[in-house]
mmCIF file of C-alpha atoms and ligand atoms in Angstrom:
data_model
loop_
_atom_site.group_PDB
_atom_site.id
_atom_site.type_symbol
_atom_site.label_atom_id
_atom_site.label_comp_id
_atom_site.label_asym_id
_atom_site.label_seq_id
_atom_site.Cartn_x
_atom_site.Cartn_y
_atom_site.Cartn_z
ATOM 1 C CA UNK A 128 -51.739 -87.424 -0.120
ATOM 2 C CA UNK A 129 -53.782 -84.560 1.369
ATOM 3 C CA UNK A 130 -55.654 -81.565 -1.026
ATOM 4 C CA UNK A 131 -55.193 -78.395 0.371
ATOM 5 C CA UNK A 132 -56.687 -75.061 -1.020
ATOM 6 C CA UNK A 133 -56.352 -71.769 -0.801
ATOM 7 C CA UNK A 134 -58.111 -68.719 -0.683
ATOM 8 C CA UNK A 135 -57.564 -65.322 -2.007
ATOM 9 C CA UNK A 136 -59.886 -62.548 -0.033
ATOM 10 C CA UNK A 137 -60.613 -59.338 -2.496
ATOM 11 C CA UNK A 138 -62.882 -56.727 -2.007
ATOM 12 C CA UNK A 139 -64.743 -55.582 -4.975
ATOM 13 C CA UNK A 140 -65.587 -51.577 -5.148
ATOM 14 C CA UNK A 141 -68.299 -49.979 -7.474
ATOM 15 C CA UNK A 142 -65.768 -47.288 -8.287
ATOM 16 C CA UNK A 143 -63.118 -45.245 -7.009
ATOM 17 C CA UNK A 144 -65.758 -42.656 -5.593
ATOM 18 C CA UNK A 145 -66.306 -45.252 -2.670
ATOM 19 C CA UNK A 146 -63.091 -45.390 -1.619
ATOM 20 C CA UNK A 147 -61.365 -43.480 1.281
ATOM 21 C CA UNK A 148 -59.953 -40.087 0.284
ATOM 22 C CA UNK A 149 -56.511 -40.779 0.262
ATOM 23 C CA UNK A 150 -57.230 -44.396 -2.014
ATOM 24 C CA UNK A 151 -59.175 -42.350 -4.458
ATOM 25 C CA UNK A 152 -56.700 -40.070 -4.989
ATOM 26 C CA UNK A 153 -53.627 -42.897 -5.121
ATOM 27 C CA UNK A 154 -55.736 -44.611 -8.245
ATOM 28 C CA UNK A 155 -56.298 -40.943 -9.511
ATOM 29 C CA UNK A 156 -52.336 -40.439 -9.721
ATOM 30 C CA UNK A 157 -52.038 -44.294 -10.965
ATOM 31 C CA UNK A 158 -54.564 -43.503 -13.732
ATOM 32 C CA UNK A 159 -52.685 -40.133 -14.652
ATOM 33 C CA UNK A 160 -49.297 -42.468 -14.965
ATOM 34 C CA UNK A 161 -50.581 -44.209 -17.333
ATOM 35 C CA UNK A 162 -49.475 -41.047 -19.494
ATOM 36 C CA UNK A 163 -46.339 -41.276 -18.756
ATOM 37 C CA UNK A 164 -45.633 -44.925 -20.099
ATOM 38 C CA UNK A 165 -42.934 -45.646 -22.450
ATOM 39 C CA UNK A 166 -44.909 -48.464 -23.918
ATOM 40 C CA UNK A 167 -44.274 -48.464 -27.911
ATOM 41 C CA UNK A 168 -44.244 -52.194 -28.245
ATOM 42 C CA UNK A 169 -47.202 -53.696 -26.443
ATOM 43 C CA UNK A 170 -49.029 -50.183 -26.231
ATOM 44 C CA UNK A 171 -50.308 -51.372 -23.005
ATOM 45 C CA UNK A 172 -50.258 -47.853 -20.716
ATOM 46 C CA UNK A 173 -49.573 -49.102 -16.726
ATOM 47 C CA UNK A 174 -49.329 -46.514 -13.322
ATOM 48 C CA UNK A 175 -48.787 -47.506 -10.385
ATOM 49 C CA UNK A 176 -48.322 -44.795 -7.248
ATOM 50 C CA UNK A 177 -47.397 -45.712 -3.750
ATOM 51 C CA UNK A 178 -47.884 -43.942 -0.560
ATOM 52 C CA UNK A 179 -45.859 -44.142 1.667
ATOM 53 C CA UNK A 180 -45.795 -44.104 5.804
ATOM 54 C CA UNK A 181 -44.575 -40.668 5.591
ATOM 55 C CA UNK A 182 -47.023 -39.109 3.648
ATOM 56 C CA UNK A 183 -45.098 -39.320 0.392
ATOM 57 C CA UNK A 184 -46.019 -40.512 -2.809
ATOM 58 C CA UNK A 185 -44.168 -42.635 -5.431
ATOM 59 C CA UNK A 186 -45.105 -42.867 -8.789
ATOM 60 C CA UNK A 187 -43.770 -45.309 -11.641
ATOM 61 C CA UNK A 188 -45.290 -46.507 -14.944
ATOM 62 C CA UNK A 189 -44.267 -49.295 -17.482
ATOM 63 C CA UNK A 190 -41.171 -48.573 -19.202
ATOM 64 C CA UNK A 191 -40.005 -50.847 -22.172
ATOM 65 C CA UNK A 192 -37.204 -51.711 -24.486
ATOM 66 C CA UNK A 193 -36.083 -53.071 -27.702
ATOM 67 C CA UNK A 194 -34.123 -55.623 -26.018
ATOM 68 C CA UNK A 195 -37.818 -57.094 -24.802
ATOM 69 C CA UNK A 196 -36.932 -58.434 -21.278
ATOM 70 C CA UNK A 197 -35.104 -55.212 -20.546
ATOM 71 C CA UNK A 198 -38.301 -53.357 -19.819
ATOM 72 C CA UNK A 199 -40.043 -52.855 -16.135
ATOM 73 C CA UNK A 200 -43.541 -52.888 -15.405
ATOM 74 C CA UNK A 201 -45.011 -49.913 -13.773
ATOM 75 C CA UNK A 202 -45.432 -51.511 -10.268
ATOM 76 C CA UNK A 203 -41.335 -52.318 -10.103
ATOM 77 C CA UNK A 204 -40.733 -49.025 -11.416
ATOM 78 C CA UNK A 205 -42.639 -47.017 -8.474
ATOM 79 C CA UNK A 206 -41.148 -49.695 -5.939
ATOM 80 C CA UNK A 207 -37.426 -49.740 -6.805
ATOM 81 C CA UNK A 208 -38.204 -45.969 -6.804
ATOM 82 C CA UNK A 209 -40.037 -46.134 -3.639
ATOM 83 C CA UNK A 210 -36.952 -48.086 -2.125
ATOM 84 C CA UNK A 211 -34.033 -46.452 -3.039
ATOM 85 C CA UNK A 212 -35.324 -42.661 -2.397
ATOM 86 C CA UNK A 213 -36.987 -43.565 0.837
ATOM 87 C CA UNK A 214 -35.107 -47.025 2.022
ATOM 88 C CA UNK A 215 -36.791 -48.487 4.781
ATOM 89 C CA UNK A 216 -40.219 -46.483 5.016
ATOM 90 C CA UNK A 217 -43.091 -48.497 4.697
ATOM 91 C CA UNK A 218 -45.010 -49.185 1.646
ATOM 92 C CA UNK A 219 -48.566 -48.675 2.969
ATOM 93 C CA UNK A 220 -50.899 -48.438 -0.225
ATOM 94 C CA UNK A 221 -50.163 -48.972 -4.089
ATOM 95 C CA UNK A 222 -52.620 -48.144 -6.749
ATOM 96 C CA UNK A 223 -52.444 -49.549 -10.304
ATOM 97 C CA UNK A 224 -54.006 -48.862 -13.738
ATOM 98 C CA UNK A 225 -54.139 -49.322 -16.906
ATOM 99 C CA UNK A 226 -55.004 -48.567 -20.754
ATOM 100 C CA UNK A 227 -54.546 -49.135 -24.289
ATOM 101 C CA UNK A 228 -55.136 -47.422 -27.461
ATOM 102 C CA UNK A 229 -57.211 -49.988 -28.818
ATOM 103 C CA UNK A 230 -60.134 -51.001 -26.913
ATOM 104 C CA UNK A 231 -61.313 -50.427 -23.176
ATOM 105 C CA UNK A 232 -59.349 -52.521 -20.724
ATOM 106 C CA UNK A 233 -62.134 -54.766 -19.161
ATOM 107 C CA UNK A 234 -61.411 -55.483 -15.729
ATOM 108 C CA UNK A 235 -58.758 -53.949 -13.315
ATOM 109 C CA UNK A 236 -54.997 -54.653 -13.970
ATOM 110 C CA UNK A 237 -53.178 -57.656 -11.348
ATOM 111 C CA UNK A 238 -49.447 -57.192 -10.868
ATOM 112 C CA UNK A 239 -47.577 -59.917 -13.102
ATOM 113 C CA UNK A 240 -46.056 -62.638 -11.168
ATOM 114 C CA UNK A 241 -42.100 -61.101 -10.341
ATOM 115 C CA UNK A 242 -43.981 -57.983 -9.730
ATOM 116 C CA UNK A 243 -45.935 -59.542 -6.933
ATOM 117 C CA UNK A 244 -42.974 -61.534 -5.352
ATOM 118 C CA UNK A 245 -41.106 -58.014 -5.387
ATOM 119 C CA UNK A 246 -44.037 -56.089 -3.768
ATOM 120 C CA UNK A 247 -44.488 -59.098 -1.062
ATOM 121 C CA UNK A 248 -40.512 -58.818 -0.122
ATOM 122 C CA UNK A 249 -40.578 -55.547 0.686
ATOM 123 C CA UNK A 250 -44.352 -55.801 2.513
ATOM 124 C CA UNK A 251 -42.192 -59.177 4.090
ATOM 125 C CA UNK A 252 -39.790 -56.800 5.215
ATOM 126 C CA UNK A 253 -41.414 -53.539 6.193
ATOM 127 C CA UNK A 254 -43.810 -56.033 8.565
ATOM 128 C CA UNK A 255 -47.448 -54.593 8.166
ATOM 129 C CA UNK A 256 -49.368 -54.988 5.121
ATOM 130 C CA UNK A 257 -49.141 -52.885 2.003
ATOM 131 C CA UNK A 258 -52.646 -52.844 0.564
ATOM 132 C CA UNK A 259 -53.140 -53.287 -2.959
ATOM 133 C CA UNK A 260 -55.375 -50.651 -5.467
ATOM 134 C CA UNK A 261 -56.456 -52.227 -8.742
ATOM 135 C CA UNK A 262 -58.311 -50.467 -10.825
ATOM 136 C CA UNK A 263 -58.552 -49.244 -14.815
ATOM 137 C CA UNK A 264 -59.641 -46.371 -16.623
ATOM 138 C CA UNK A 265 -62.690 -45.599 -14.728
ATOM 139 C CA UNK A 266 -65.308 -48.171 -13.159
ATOM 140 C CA UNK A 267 -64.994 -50.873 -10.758
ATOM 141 C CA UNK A 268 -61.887 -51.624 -8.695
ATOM 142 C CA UNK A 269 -60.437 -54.114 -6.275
ATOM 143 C CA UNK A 270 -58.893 -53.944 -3.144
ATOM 144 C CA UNK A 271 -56.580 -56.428 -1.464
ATOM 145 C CA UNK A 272 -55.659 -56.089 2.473
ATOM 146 C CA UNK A 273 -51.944 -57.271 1.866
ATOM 147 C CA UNK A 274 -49.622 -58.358 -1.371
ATOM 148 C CA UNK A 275 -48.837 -61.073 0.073
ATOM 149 C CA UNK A 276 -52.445 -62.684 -0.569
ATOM 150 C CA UNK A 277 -51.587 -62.079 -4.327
ATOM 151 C CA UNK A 278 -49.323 -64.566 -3.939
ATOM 152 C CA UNK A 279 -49.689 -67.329 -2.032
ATOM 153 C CA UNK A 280 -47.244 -70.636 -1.597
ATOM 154 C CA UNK A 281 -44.369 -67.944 -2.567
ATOM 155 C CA UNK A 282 -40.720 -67.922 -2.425
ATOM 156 C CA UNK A 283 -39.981 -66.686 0.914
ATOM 157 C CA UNK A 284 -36.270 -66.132 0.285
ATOM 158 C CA UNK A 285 -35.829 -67.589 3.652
ATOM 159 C CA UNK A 286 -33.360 -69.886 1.493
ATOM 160 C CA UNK A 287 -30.988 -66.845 0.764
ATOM 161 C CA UNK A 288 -30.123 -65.549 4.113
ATOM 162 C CA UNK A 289 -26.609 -66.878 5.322
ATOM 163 C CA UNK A 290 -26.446 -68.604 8.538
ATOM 164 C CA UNK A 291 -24.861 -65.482 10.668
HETATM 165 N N1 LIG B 33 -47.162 -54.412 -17.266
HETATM 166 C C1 LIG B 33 -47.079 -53.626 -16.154
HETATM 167 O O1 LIG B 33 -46.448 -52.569 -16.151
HETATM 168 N N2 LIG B 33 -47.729 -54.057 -15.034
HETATM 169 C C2 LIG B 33 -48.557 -55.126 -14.985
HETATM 170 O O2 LIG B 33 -49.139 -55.394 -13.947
HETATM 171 C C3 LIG B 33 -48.753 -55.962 -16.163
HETATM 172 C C4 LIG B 33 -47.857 -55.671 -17.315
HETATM 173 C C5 LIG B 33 -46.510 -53.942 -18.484
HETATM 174 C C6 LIG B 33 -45.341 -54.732 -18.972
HETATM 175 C C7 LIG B 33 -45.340 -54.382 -20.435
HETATM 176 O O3 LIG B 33 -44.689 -53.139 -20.609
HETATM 177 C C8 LIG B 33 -46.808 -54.180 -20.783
HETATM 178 O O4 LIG B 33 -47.464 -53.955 -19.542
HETATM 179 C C9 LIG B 33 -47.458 -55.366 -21.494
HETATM 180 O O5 LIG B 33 -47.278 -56.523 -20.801
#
């Protein structure tokens, strides 16, 4: 048996102020999503906003349900989005926040699991890197070169293609 380990590369930024212009504004309209979340169960307020190679901007936050697992998070929201108005332009940059109504989130919000295996598909796909904004509120945020460090050992989905 051989240990392996791996390594996830983050860089950690005093606050938005330091980023470049158009990364400051991307957690800016992630921030202002968080308004816009349906989120009446878990009152847990997540934006996301994605820029795009073409200069455009998509912009999703969490939407829930009822029926629990029928909800989205914010991230899929803005990349489904993303995908079906602009199919095949790259995802360069997405920005995510978040908030609650009861005490101050304390570090910046990481895309759930499926939320990361959906953002690295499309980065898989796209081939270059999408660059990932997390942030909160206000204060310190992280940057990531490319989803797919968020995930690493992931399901490639190599096993789903059909031989041609
Ligand atoms: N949520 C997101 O929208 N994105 C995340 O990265 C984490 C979780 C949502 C799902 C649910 O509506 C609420 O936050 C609480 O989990």
């Amino acid at each position: 048996m051989t240990t392996k380990s791996l390594k996830v590369n983050y860089n950690l930024v005093e606050s938005s102020d330091h980023l470049p212009v158009d990364e400051k504004k991307l957690v800016e309209e992630a921030r202002a999503m968080c308004g816009k979340a349906y989120a009446p169960y878990s009152a847990f307020f997540v934006g996301a906003a994605i820029l795009l190679e073409n200069g455009k901007t998509v912009l999703g936050s969490n939407q829930e349900n009822g029926a629990y697992p029928s909800g989205l998070c914010a991230e899929r929201v803005a990349a489904f989005a993303a995908s079906s108005m602009y199919p095949g332009i790259p995802m360069k940059k997405i920005a995510i926040s978040a908030r609650t109504n009861r005490q101050q989130v304390s570090e910046p919000v990481s895309p759930c699991g499926a939320c990361r295996q959906v953002l690295l598909e499309y980065e898989t796909l796209q081939k270059g890197p999408m660059k990932v904004i997390l942030s909160k509120e206000s204060g310190s945020v992280i940057t990531i070169e490319k989803a797919g460090d968020l995930l690493p050992l992931s399901f490639t989905g190599e096993q789903l293609k059909k031989p041609n």
